[in-house]
CSV table of C-alpha atoms in Angstrom, one decimal:
chain,number,residue,atom,x,y,z
A,895,MET,CA,85.0,-21.3,139.2
A,896,THR,CA,82.2,-18.6,138.8
A,897,VAL,CA,83.0,-15.3,137.3
A,898,LYS,CA,80.8,-12.4,137.7
A,899,HIS,CA,79.8,-11.2,134.3
A,900,ILE,CA,77.1,-9.8,132.2
A,901,ALA,CA,75.3,-12.6,129.8
A,902,LEU,CA,74.3,-12.0,126.1
A,903,LEU,CA,71.9,-14.6,125.1
A,904,LEU,CA,71.7,-14.4,121.7
A,905,PRO,CA,70.4,-16.4,118.6
A,906,VAL,CA,73.9,-16.4,116.6
A,907,GLN,CA,73.7,-20.3,115.7
A,908,ALA,CA,70.2,-19.3,113.9
A,909,PRO,CA,70.9,-18.2,110.2
A,910,ASP,CA,68.1,-15.9,110.1
A,911,PHE,CA,68.6,-14.2,113.2
A,912,ARG,CA,72.6,-14.0,113.3
A,913,PRO,CA,73.2,-10.6,111.8
A,914,ALA,CA,70.8,-8.9,114.0
A,915,ALA,CA,72.4,-11.0,117.0
A,916,GLU,CA,76.1,-10.1,115.9
A,917,ALA,CA,75.3,-6.9,115.4
A,918,PHE,CA,73.4,-6.3,118.9
A,919,GLN,CA,76.7,-7.6,120.4
A,920,ALA,CA,79.1,-5.4,118.7
A,921,GLY,CA,76.7,-2.4,119.7
A,922,PHE,CA,76.6,-3.7,123.4
A,923,GLN,CA,80.4,-4.3,123.5
A,924,ALA,CA,81.1,-0.9,122.1
A,925,SER,CA,79.0,0.8,124.6
A,926,GLN,CA,81.0,-1.3,127.4
A,927,MET,CA,84.3,0.0,125.7
A,928,VAL,CA,82.9,3.9,125.4
A,929,HIS,CA,81.7,4.0,128.9
A,930,GLY,CA,84.2,1.6,130.6
A,931,GLY,CA,84.2,-0.5,133.4
A,932,GLY,CA,81.6,-2.7,134.7
A,933,LEU,CA,81.2,-6.2,134.4
A,934,PRO,CA,83.0,-8.4,131.7
A,935,ILE,CA,80.6,-9.6,128.7
A,936,ARG,CA,80.1,-13.2,127.9
A,937,LEU,CA,78.1,-14.3,124.7
A,938,TYR,CA,75.9,-17.6,125.3
A,939,GLY,CA,75.0,-18.2,121.8
A,940,THR,CA,71.9,-19.9,121.0
A,941,ASP,CA,70.1,-21.5,117.7
A,942,GLY,CA,67.1,-19.6,119.1
A,943,SER,CA,65.0,-22.4,120.0
A,944,ALA,CA,63.3,-22.7,123.5
A,945,ASP,CA,65.4,-25.8,124.4
A,946,THR,CA,69.0,-24.1,123.7
A,947,ILE,CA,67.7,-20.9,125.4
A,948,SER,CA,66.7,-22.5,128.5
A,949,LYS,CA,70.1,-24.6,128.8
A,950,SER,CA,72.2,-21.4,128.2
A,951,TYR,CA,70.4,-19.4,130.7
A,952,VAL,CA,70.8,-21.8,133.3
A,953,HIS,CA,74.7,-22.4,132.2
A,954,ALA,CA,75.0,-18.5,132.1
A,955,VAL,CA,73.5,-18.0,135.9
A,956,GLU,CA,75.4,-20.8,137.1
A,957,SER,CA,78.6,-19.4,135.6
A,958,GLY,CA,78.0,-16.3,137.4
A,959,ALA,CA,75.6,-14.0,135.3
A,960,ARG,CA,74.4,-11.3,137.1
A,961,VAL,CA,72.6,-9.6,134.3
A,962,VAL,CA,71.2,-11.6,131.4
A,963,VAL,CA,70.2,-9.7,128.1
A,964,GLY,CA,68.4,-11.6,125.9
A,965,PRO,CA,67.0,-13.9,124.3
A,966,MET,CA,66.2,-12.0,121.0
A,967,THR,CA,63.3,-14.2,119.2
A,968,ARG,CA,59.7,-13.9,120.6
A,969,ASN,CA,59.4,-17.3,121.0
A,970,GLY,CA,62.4,-17.7,123.1
A,971,VAL,CA,61.3,-14.8,125.3
A,972,THR,CA,58.0,-16.4,125.8
A,973,ALA,CA,59.6,-19.8,126.5
A,974,LEU,CA,61.7,-18.2,128.9
A,975,ALA,CA,59.2,-15.6,130.5
A,976,SER,CA,56.5,-19.2,130.8
A,977,SER,CA,59.6,-21.1,132.9
A,978,PRO,CA,60.7,-20.7,136.6
A,979,LEU,CA,64.1,-20.4,135.4
A,980,VAL,CA,64.1,-16.3,135.7
A,981,MET,CA,66.7,-15.7,138.5
A,982,VAL,CA,68.7,-12.7,137.9
A,983,PRO,CA,67.4,-9.4,136.4
A,984,THR,CA,67.2,-10.1,132.8
A,985,LEU,CA,66.4,-8.0,129.7
A,986,ALA,CA,64.7,-9.8,126.6
A,987,LEU,CA,65.4,-8.3,123.3
A,988,ASN,CA,61.2,-9.0,122.2
A,989,GLN,CA,57.9,-9.1,123.5
A,990,PRO,CA,56.4,-12.5,124.9
A,991,GLU,CA,53.4,-13.9,123.1
A,992,GLY,CA,50.2,-13.4,125.6
A,993,GLU,CA,50.7,-11.7,129.1
A,994,VAL,CA,53.2,-13.3,131.5
A,995,ARG,CA,54.1,-12.0,134.8
A,996,THR,CA,57.7,-12.7,136.2
A,997,ASN,CA,60.0,-11.1,138.8
A,998,ASN,CA,63.4,-10.0,137.0
A,999,LEU,CA,62.4,-10.3,133.5
A,1000,TYR,CA,61.9,-6.9,131.6
A,1001,PHE,CA,60.9,-6.6,128.0
A,1002,PHE,CA,62.8,-4.5,125.4
A,1003,GLY,CA,60.6,-4.5,121.9
A,1004,LEU,CA,57.9,-3.3,119.7
A,1005,SER,CA,54.6,-5.1,120.2
A,1006,VAL,CA,53.2,-6.8,117.4
A,1007,GLU,CA,50.6,-4.1,116.9
A,1008,ALA,CA,53.1,-1.7,117.1
A,1009,GLU,CA,55.1,-3.5,114.1
A,1010,ALA,CA,52.0,-3.9,112.3
A,1011,ALA,CA,51.0,-0.2,112.3
A,1012,MET,CA,54.8,0.6,111.4
A,1013,VAL,CA,54.5,-1.5,108.2
A,1014,ALA,CA,50.9,-0.5,107.4
A,1015,ARG,CA,52.5,3.4,107.7
A,1016,GLN,CA,55.4,2.5,105.3
A,1017,ALA,CA,53.4,0.7,102.8
A,1018,TYR,CA,51.0,3.7,102.9
A,1019,ASP,CA,53.9,6.3,102.5
A,1020,ASP,CA,55.2,4.1,99.7
A,1021,GLY,CA,51.9,4.4,97.7
A,1022,PHE,CA,50.5,1.0,98.5
């Protein structure tokens, strides 16, 4: 039986990304508690690899996800954006490498250029 829900596709099994993924999950759930209602949230944990992201995405949609939030890693976003899997509105938490065009896939994150500019600005402010 499928249950309509919001799927969080996060790299909680990847040691380097786990803290950020858990913080995002906690914030997302807190927001739902404050604003109430809506669809239930389900976590689909990945290790950040393209293979587990693809499998988890398909599983989420087959299980009733009406919206997917994630993946979080750049390579995961690139893999999903390059595939024919995106079937429901999906908010990726990073930018893909290169240009991609796909329906239902939206990107939320800094571009590599914007990140580099921020690091350079911080280094300059710190006297480097």
